Amino acid sequence: MTINQEFRDVLREEGMRHTWQRQAVWDEIKSNDEHRDADDIFICLKQAGYPISRATVYRTIDVLVSHGLVRKLDIGEGRMRLEHKLDSHHHDHLICENCGRIIEFISPEIEALQSKISSAHGFALTHHVHQLFGRCLSYPDCDYYRSQNR
Amino acid sequence: MTINQEFRDVLREEGMRHTWQRQAVWDEIKSNDEHRDADDIFICLKQAGYPISRATVYRTIDVLVSHGLVRKLDIGEGRMRLEHKLDSHHHDHLICENCGRIIEFISPEIEALQSKISSAHGFALTHHVHQLFGRCLSYPDCDYYRSQNR
DNA sequence: GTGAGTGCAAAGTGTTTGCACGAGG
DNA sequence: CCTCGTGCAAACACTTTGCACTCAC
């Protein structure tokens, strides 16, 4: 997997150029595990003093996605959340509609059932989207938790 | 359930007015089981000769959704597909990336696992999005089927 | 040197909104 | 009548794109 390879080398292998812009976007996305969107990344880089443009951020994200370094997460907000794919296995998401917290979950049972359903319908499964929406009941910093416990 | 109630009555109960525009949008959505989008509905009505506007179609869809008569389906295309909720129980979707076919599936086992996962994470589940993307292997009118069988 | 990459601003896409007019109850 | 609903066009939010310039290799 390209994950542990130098970013510079990953690009070179595909005959793509290494630019500070691409490095900066990749570094920024890698730097934390929140599910930020393209504009968050753009703003962080701007604030850090990089003279980068929004277009480049979007284009770079597409490069990262097509190289399997980053995953786009569509939770129905009309914009894409981003997730780096370092050290992570496949997972799906629980999303708190109240505080926006996103929790990852893994369920081999569900994965197995998905395969079963797909083949039962004559489908060759390529990927899936599975998101559980609800409200935190156990996180003190979620407003909903607060409203339930006041 | 309001499903079998006259549409006129459904609206009246909420103190909303019955207009031919609302009736026409609802009739059009009810008229078939494809998962069309707002613009498809708008175009159908226009072609049928109704002098309706796109804004009204969008506004009416929101009314129908909030009354539980229609469900919006976001399959990551950047627009909403619509589904009337007549005579249907909850289901999720299998989507062919090749021909666009959408097949509904129901899995009580997955539903149960979702509840289990939610409570294990201290979440009160409100709804979920579960879509399986792949390719038809069994539908002769899907290009992918054709390409595999030529 | 030369073409891939960038920045800018403009275009795109699906959807929403402000406002004046029209019609349902 | 008196609102709620509608039509229109403009506004929106996010993302993509055309084009001239630039810089990585």
CSV table of C-alpha atoms (C1' of nucleotides) in Angstrom, one decimal:
chain,number,residue,atom,x,y,z
A,1,MET,CA,0.0,0.0,0.0
A,2,THR,CA,1.1,3.5,-0.7
A,3,ILE,CA,0.1,4.7,2.7
A,4,ASN,CA,3.5,4.5,4.3
A,5,GLN,CA,5.4,5.7,1.2
A,6,GLU,CA,6.8,9.2,1.0
A,7,PHE,CA,4.1,11.4,-0.5
A,8,ARG,CA,6.7,12.7,-3.0
A,9,ASP,CA,7.2,9.1,-4.2
A,10,VAL,CA,3.5,8.4,-4.4
A,11,LEU,CA,3.2,11.3,-6.8
A,12,ARG,CA,6.3,10.4,-8.8
A,13,GLU,CA,5.1,6.9,-9.4
A,14,GLU,CA,2.1,8.3,-11.2
A,15,GLY,CA,4.2,10.8,-13.1
A,16,MET,CA,2.7,13.7,-11.1
A,17,ARG,CA,4.7,16.6,-9.8
A,18,HIS,CA,5.4,17.3,-6.2
A,19,THR,CA,4.4,20.8,-5.2
A,20,TRP,CA,4.4,22.5,-1.9
A,21,GLN,CA,0.6,23.0,-2.4
A,22,ARG,CA,0.0,19.3,-2.6
A,23,GLN,CA,2.2,18.6,0.3
A,24,ALA,CA,0.5,21.2,2.4
A,25,VAL,CA,-3.0,19.9,1.7
A,26,TRP,CA,-1.9,16.4,2.5
A,27,ASP,CA,-0.1,17.4,5.7
A,28,GLU,CA,-3.2,19.4,6.8
A,29,ILE,CA,-5.6,16.5,6.2
A,30,LYS,CA,-3.2,14.1,7.9
A,31,SER,CA,-2.8,16.4,10.9
A,32,ASN,CA,-6.1,15.5,12.6
A,33,ASP,CA,-8.9,13.1,12.7
A,34,GLU,CA,-11.8,15.4,12.6
A,35,HIS,CA,-13.9,15.1,9.5
A,36,ARG,CA,-13.3,18.6,8.1
A,37,ASP,CA,-14.4,19.8,4.7
A,38,ALA,CA,-12.4,21.3,1.8
A,39,ASP,CA,-13.0,24.8,2.9
A,40,ASP,CA,-11.8,24.0,6.4
A,41,ILE,CA,-8.6,22.8,4.9
A,42,PHE,CA,-8.3,25.8,2.7
A,43,ILE,CA,-8.9,28.2,5.6
A,44,CYS,CA,-6.4,26.4,7.9
A,45,LEU,CA,-3.7,26.7,5.2
A,46,LYS,CA,-4.5,30.3,4.5
A,47,GLN,CA,-4.3,31.1,8.2
A,48,ALA,CA,-1.0,29.3,8.4
A,49,GLY,CA,0.2,31.8,5.8
A,50,TYR,CA,0.2,29.7,2.7
A,51,PRO,CA,-0.7,31.6,-0.5
A,52,ILE,CA,-2.8,28.7,-1.8
A,53,SER,CA,-6.1,28.9,-3.7
A,54,ARG,CA,-9.4,27.2,-3.1
A,55,ALA,CA,-9.2,25.6,-6.6
A,56,THR,CA,-5.9,24.0,-5.8
A,57,VAL,CA,-7.3,22.6,-2.5
A,58,TYR,CA,-10.2,21.0,-4.3
A,59,ARG,CA,-8.0,19.7,-7.1
A,60,THR,CA,-5.5,18.3,-4.6
A,61,ILE,CA,-8.2,16.6,-2.6
A,62,ASP,CA,-9.3,14.8,-5.8
A,63,VAL,CA,-5.7,13.6,-6.4
A,64,LEU,CA,-5.5,12.3,-2.8
A,65,VAL,CA,-8.8,10.6,-3.1
A,66,SER,CA,-7.9,8.9,-6.4
A,67,HIS,CA,-4.7,7.7,-4.9
A,68,GLY,CA,-6.5,6.2,-1.9
A,69,LEU,CA,-5.0,8.5,0.6
A,70,VAL,CA,-8.2,10.3,1.5
A,71,ARG,CA,-11.8,9.4,1.6
A,72,LYS,CA,-14.7,11.7,0.9
A,73,LEU,CA,-17.6,11.4,3.3
A,74,ASP,CA,-21.0,12.6,2.2
A,75,ILE,CA,-23.3,12.9,5.2
A,76,GLY,CA,-26.0,14.8,3.3
A,77,GLU,CA,-24.8,18.3,4.1
A,78,GLY,CA,-24.2,19.3,0.6
A,79,ARG,CA,-20.4,19.3,1.1
A,80,MET,CA,-17.8,16.6,1.5
A,81,ARG,CA,-16.2,15.8,4.8
A,82,LEU,CA,-12.7,14.4,4.5
A,83,GLU,CA,-10.9,11.5,6.2
A,84,HIS,CA,-7.3,10.5,5.8
A,85,LYS,CA,-6.8,6.8,5.3
A,86,LEU,CA,-3.7,6.4,7.4
A,87,ASP,CA,-3.7,3.5,9.8
A,88,SER,CA,-7.4,3.0,9.3
A,89,HIS,CA,-9.4,0.0,8.2
A,90,HIS,CA,-12.9,0.3,6.7
A,91,HIS,CA,-15.5,1.7,9.0
A,92,ASP,CA,-18.8,3.4,8.8
A,93,HIS,CA,-20.2,6.3,10.8
A,94,LEU,CA,-22.5,7.3,13.6
A,95,ILE,CA,-23.4,10.9,13.4
A,96,CYS,CA,-24.9,13.0,16.2
A,97,GLU,CA,-27.5,15.3,14.7
A,98,ASN,CA,-27.3,17.6,17.7
A,99,CYS,CA,-23.6,18.2,18.2
A,100,GLY,CA,-22.2,17.0,14.9
A,101,ARG,CA,-19.9,14.4,16.5
A,102,ILE,CA,-18.9,11.6,14.1
A,103,ILE,CA,-18.1,8.2,15.6
A,104,GLU,CA,-16.6,5.4,13.6
A,105,PHE,CA,-18.0,1.9,13.9
A,106,ILE,CA,-17.1,-1.5,12.4
A,107,SER,CA,-19.5,-4.4,12.1
A,108,PRO,CA,-18.3,-7.5,10.4
A,109,GLU,CA,-21.8,-8.9,10.8
A,110,ILE,CA,-23.3,-6.1,8.8
A,111,GLU,CA,-20.6,-6.4,6.1
A,112,ALA,CA,-21.4,-10.0,5.8
A,113,LEU,CA,-25.1,-9.3,5.5
A,114,GLN,CA,-24.4,-6.7,2.8
A,115,SER,CA,-22.5,-9.2,0.7
A,116,LYS,CA,-25.3,-11.7,1.1
A,117,ILE,CA,-28.0,-9.2,0.1
A,118,SER,CA,-26.0,-8.0,-2.9
A,119,SER,CA,-25.5,-11.5,-4.3
A,120,ALA,CA,-29.1,-12.4,-3.6
A,121,HIS,CA,-30.0,-9.6,-5.9
A,122,GLY,CA,-27.4,-10.4,-8.5
A,123,PHE,CA,-25.2,-7.5,-7.7
A,124,ALA,CA,-21.4,-7.2,-7.6
A,125,LEU,CA,-20.9,-4.9,-4.7
A,126,THR,CA,-18.3,-2.2,-5.1
A,127,HIS,CA,-18.8,-0.1,-2.0
A,128,HIS,CA,-21.5,1.1,0.3
A,129,VAL,CA,-22.6,4.1,2.4
A,130,HIS,CA,-23.9,3.3,5.8
A,131,GLN,CA,-24.5,6.1,8.3
A,132,LEU,CA,-26.5,6.0,11.5
A,133,PHE,CA,-28.0,9.4,12.6
A,134,GLY,CA,-29.1,10.0,16.1
A,135,ARG,CA,-28.3,11.9,19.3
A,136,CYS,CA,-25.5,11.5,21.8
A,137,LEU,CA,-26.8,10.3,25.1
A,138,SER,CA,-23.4,9.9,26.7
A,139,TYR,CA,-21.3,12.8,25.7
A,140,PRO,CA,-21.4,15.6,28.3
A,141,ASP,CA,-20.2,18.1,25.7
A,142,CYS,CA,-23.2,17.5,23.4
A,143,ASP,CA,-26.1,19.9,23.9
A,144,TYR,CA,-28.6,17.1,23.7
A,145,TYR,CA,-26.9,15.3,26.6
A,146,ARG,CA,-27.0,18.6,28.5
A,147,SER,CA,-30.7,19.1,27.7
A,148,GLN,CA,-31.5,15.6,28.9
A,149,ASN,CA,-29.6,16.0,32.1
A,150,ARG,CA,-30.4,19.5,33.3
B,1,MET,CA,-51.7,6.9,9.0
B,2,THR,CA,-52.4,9.7,6.7
B,3,ILE,CA,-51.4,7.7,3.7
B,4,ASN,CA,-54.9,6.7,2.6
B,5,GLN,CA,-56.5,10.0,3.6
B,6,GLU,CA,-57.5,12.3,0.9
B,7,PHE,CA,-54.7,14.7,0.2
B,8,ARG,CA,-57.0,17.6,0.6
B,9,ASP,CA,-57.8,16.5,4.1
B,10,VAL,CA,-54.1,15.9,5.0
B,11,LEU,CA,-53.4,19.5,4.1
B,12,ARG,CA,-56.5,20.8,5.8
B,13,GLU,CA,-55.6,19.1,9.1
B,14,GLU,CA,-52.4,21.2,9.1
B,15,GLY,CA,-54.2,24.3,8.2
B,16,MET,CA,-52.6,24.3,4.8
B,17,ARG,CA,-54.4,25.2,1.6
B,18,HIS,CA,-55.2,22.7,-1.1
B,19,THR,CA,-54.0,24.0,-4.5
B,20,TRP,CA,-53.9,22.4,-7.9
B,21,GLN,CA,-50.1,22.8,-7.8
B,22,ARG,CA,-49.8,20.7,-4.7
B,23,GLN,CA,-52.2,18.1,-5.9
B,24,ALA,CA,-50.4,17.9,-9.3
B,25,VAL,CA,-47.0,17.4,-7.7
B,26,TRP,CA,-48.3,14.7,-5.3
B,27,ASP,CA,-50.2,13.0,-8.2
B,28,GLU,CA,-47.1,13.0,-10.3
B,29,ILE,CA,-44.8,11.6,-7.6
B,30,LYS,CA,-47.4,8.9,-6.8
B,31,SER,CA,-47.8,8.0,-10.4
B,32,ASN,CA,-44.7,5.8,-10.6
B,33,ASP,CA,-42.1,4.0,-8.6
B,34,GLU,CA,-39.0,5.3,-10.3
B,35,HIS,CA,-36.8,7.4,-8.1
B,36,ARG,CA,-37.1,10.7,-10.0
B,37,ASP,CA,-35.8,14.0,-8.9
B,38,ALA,CA,-37.5,17.4,-8.4
B,39,ASP,CA,-36.6,18.5,-11.9
B,40,ASP,CA,-38.0,15.3,-13.5
B,41,ILE,CA,-41.3,16.1,-11.7
B,42,PHE,CA,-41.2,19.7,-12.8
B,43,ILE,CA,-40.6,18.7,-16.4
B,44,CYS,CA,-43.3,16.1,-16.4
B,45,LEU,CA,-45.8,18.6,-15.1
B,46,LYS,CA,-44.7,21.2,-17.6
B,47,GLN,CA,-45.0,18.8,-20.5
B,48,ALA,CA,-48.4,17.8,-19.2
B,49,GLY,CA,-49.3,21.4,-19.7
B,50,TYR,CA,-49.4,22.7,-16.1
B,51,PRO,CA,-48.2,26.3,-15.8
B,52,ILE,CA,-46.3,25.4,-12.6
B,53,SER,CA,-42.9,26.9,-11.5
B,54,ARG,CA,-39.8,25.0,-10.3
B,55,ALA,CA,-40.0,26.9,-7.0
B,56,THR,CA,-43.4,25.5,-6.3
B,57,VAL,CA,-42.3,22.0,-7.1
B,58,TYR,CA,-39.5,22.3,-4.6
B,59,ARG,CA,-41.7,23.9,-2.0
B,60,THR,CA,-44.4,21.3,-2.4
B,61,ILE,CA,-41.9,18.4,-2.2
B,62,ASP,CA,-40.8,19.8,1.2
B,63,VAL,CA,-44.4,19.9,2.3
B,64,LEU,CA,-44.9,16.3,1.2
B,65,VAL,CA,-41.7,15.2,2.9
B,66,SER,CA,-42.6,16.9,6.2
B,67,HIS,CA,-46.0,15.2,6.1
B,68,GLY,CA,-44.4,11.8,5.6
B,69,LEU,CA,-45.9,11.3,2.2
B,70,VAL,CA,-42.6,11.4,0.4
B,71,ARG,CA,-39.0,10.5,1.2
B,72,LYS,CA,-35.9,12.2,-0.2
B,73,LEU,CA,-33.2,9.8,-1.3
B,74,ASP,CA,-29.6,11.1,-1.4
B,75,ILE,CA,-27.5,8.7,-3.4
B,76,GLY,CA,-24.6,11.1,-3.7
B,77,GLU,CA,-25.5,12.7,-7.0
B,78,GLY,CA,-25.9,16.2,-5.7
B,79,ARG,CA,-29.6,16.1,-6.1
B,80,MET,CA,-32.4,14.4,-4.3
B,81,ARG,CA,-34.3,11.4,-5.7
B,82,LEU,CA,-37.9,11.1,-4.5
B,83,GLU,CA,-39.9,8.1,-3.4
B,84,HIS,CA,-43.6,8.2,-2.4
B,85,LYS,CA,-44.3,6.4,0.8
B,86,LEU,CA,-47.6,4.8,-0.2
B,87,ASP,CA,-47.9,1.1,0.7
B,88,SER,CA,-44.2,0.8,1.5
B,89,HIS,CA,-42.4,-0.2,4.6
B,90,HIS,CA,-38.9,1.0,5.5
B,91,HIS,CA,-36.3,-0.2,3.1
B,92,ASP,CA,-32.8,0.6,1.9
B,93,HIS,CA,-31.3,0.6,-1.6
B,94,LEU,CA,-29.0,-1.3,-3.9
B,95,ILE,CA,-27.8,1.0,-6.7
B,96,CYS,CA,-26.3,-0.1,-9.9
B,97,GLU,CA,-23.4,2.2,-10.8
B,98,ASN,CA,-23.7,1.1,-14.4
B,99,CYS,CA,-27.3,1.5,-15.4
B,100,GLY,CA,-28.6,3.5,-12.5
B,101,ARG,CA,-31.2,0.8,-11.5
B,102,ILE,CA,-32.3,1.2,-7.9
B,103,ILE,CA,-33.5,-1.9,-6.1
B,104,GLU,CA,-35.1,-1.9,-2.6
B,105,PHE,CA,-34.0,-4.3,0.1
B,106,ILE,CA,-35.1,-5.0,3.6
B,107,SER,CA,-32.9,-6.6,6.2
B,108,PRO,CA,-34.3,-7.0,9.7
B,109,GLU,CA,-31.0,-8.4,10.8
B,110,ILE,CA,-29.1,-5.3,9.8
B,111,GLU,CA,-31.8,-3.1,11.4
B,112,ALA,CA,-31.3,-5.0,14.6
B,113,LEU,CA,-27.5,-4.7,14.4
B,114,GLN,CA,-27.8,-1.0,13.8
B,115,SER,CA,-29.8,-0.6,17.0
B,116,LYS,CA,-27.2,-2.6,18.9
B,117,ILE,CA,-24.4,-0.5,17.6
B,118,SER,CA,-26.2,2.7,18.4
B,119,SER,CA,-26.9,1.8,21.9
B,120,ALA,CA,-23.4,0.4,22.4
B,121,HIS,CA,-22.2,3.9,21.5
B,122,GLY,CA,-24.7,5.7,23.7
B,123,PHE,CA,-26.7,7.0,20.7
B,124,ALA,CA,-30.5,7.4,20.3
B,125,LEU,CA,-30.9,6.4,16.7
B,126,THR,CA,-33.3,8.5,14.7
B,127,HIS,CA,-32.7,7.3,11.1
B,128,HIS,CA,-30.0,5.9,8.9
B,129,VAL,CA,-28.7,5.9,5.3
B,130,HIS,CA,-27.7,2.6,3.9
B,131,GLN,CA,-26.9,2.2,0.3
B,132,LEU,CA,-25.1,-0.6,-1.5
B,133,PHE,CA,-23.4,0.4,-4.7
B,134,GLY,CA,-22.4,-2.1,-7.3
B,135,ARG,CA,-23.2,-3.5,-10.7
B,136,CYS,CA,-26.1,-5.6,-12.0
B,137,LEU,CA,-25.0,-9.1,-13.0
B,138,SER,CA,-28.5,-10.3,-13.7
B,139,TYR,CA,-30.4,-7.6,-15.6
B,140,PRO,CA,-30.1,-8.0,-19.3
B,141,ASP,CA,-30.9,-4.3,-19.9
B,142,CYS,CA,-27.9,-3.2,-17.9
B,143,ASP,CA,-24.9,-2.4,-20.0
B,144,TYR,CA,-22.6,-4.1,-17.5
B,145,TYR,CA,-24.6,-7.3,-17.9
B,146,ARG,CA,-24.3,-6.9,-21.6
B,147,SER,CA,-20.5,-6.4,-21.4
B,148,GLN,CA,-20.1,-9.4,-19.3
B,149,ASN,CA,-22.2,-11.6,-21.5
B,150,ARG,CA,-21.2,-10.6,-25.0
C,1,DG,C1',12.6,24.5,-22.0
C,2,DT,C1',8.1,22.6,-21.6
C,3,DG,C1',4.0,20.9,-20.0
C,4,DA,C1',1.7,19.8,-15.6
C,5,DG,C1',0.1,22.7,-11.9
C,6,DT,C1',-1.6,27.0,-10.1
C,7,DG,C1',-4.5,31.2,-9.3
C,8,DC,C1',-8.2,33.8,-10.5
C,9,DA,C1',-12.6,34.7,-11.6
C,10,DA,C1',-16.4,33.0,-13.9
C,11,DA,C1',-19.5,29.2,-14.7
C,12,DG,C1',-22.2,25.3,-13.0
C,13,DT,C1',-25.7,22.7,-10.5
C,14,DG,C1',-29.3,21.8,-7.6
C,15,DT,C1',-31.9,24.2,-4.4
C,16,DT,C1',-33.7,28.3,-1.7
C,17,DT,C1',-35.5,32.9,-1.1
C,18,DG,C1',-37.4,37.9,-1.3
C,19,DC,C1',-41.0,40.1,-3.0
C,20,DA,C1',-45.2,41.5,-5.3
C,21,DC,C1',-49.1,39.4,-7.2
C,22,DG,C1',-53.0,35.9,-7.1
C,23,DA,C1',-56.3,32.9,-5.3
C,24,DG,C1',-58.1,29.5,-1.5
C,25,DG,C1',-61.1,29.4,2.5
D,1,DC,C1',-60.9,39.9,2.6
D,2,DC,C1',-57.0,38.4,4.4
D,3,DT,C1',-53.6,35.4,4.3
D,4,DC,C1',-51.1,31.7,2.4
D,5,DG,C1',-49.2,30.1,-1.8
D,6,DT,C1',-47.2,31.1,-6.2
D,7,DG,C1',-44.1,32.8,-10.0
D,8,DC,C1',-40.1,35.0,-11.1
D,9,DA,C1',-35.6,36.0,-10.9
D,10,DA,C1',-31.9,36.6,-8.1
D,11,DA,C1',-29.3,34.5,-4.4
D,12,DC,C1',-27.0,30.5,-2.4
D,13,DA,C1',-23.4,27.1,-1.2
D,14,DC,C1',-20.2,24.1,-2.8
D,15,DT,C1',-17.5,22.7,-6.5
D,16,DT,C1',-15.6,22.8,-11.2
D,17,DT,C1',-13.5,24.9,-15.1
D,18,DG,C1',-11.2,28.0,-18.8
D,19,DC,C1',-7.3,30.4,-19.4
D,20,DA,C1',-2.9,32.6,-18.9
D,21,DC,C1',1.0,32.3,-16.1
D,22,DT,C1',4.6,29.7,-13.5
D,23,DC,C1',7.6,26.5,-11.8
D,24,DA,C1',9.0,21.4,-11.1
D,25,DC,C1',11.6,18.3,-13.4
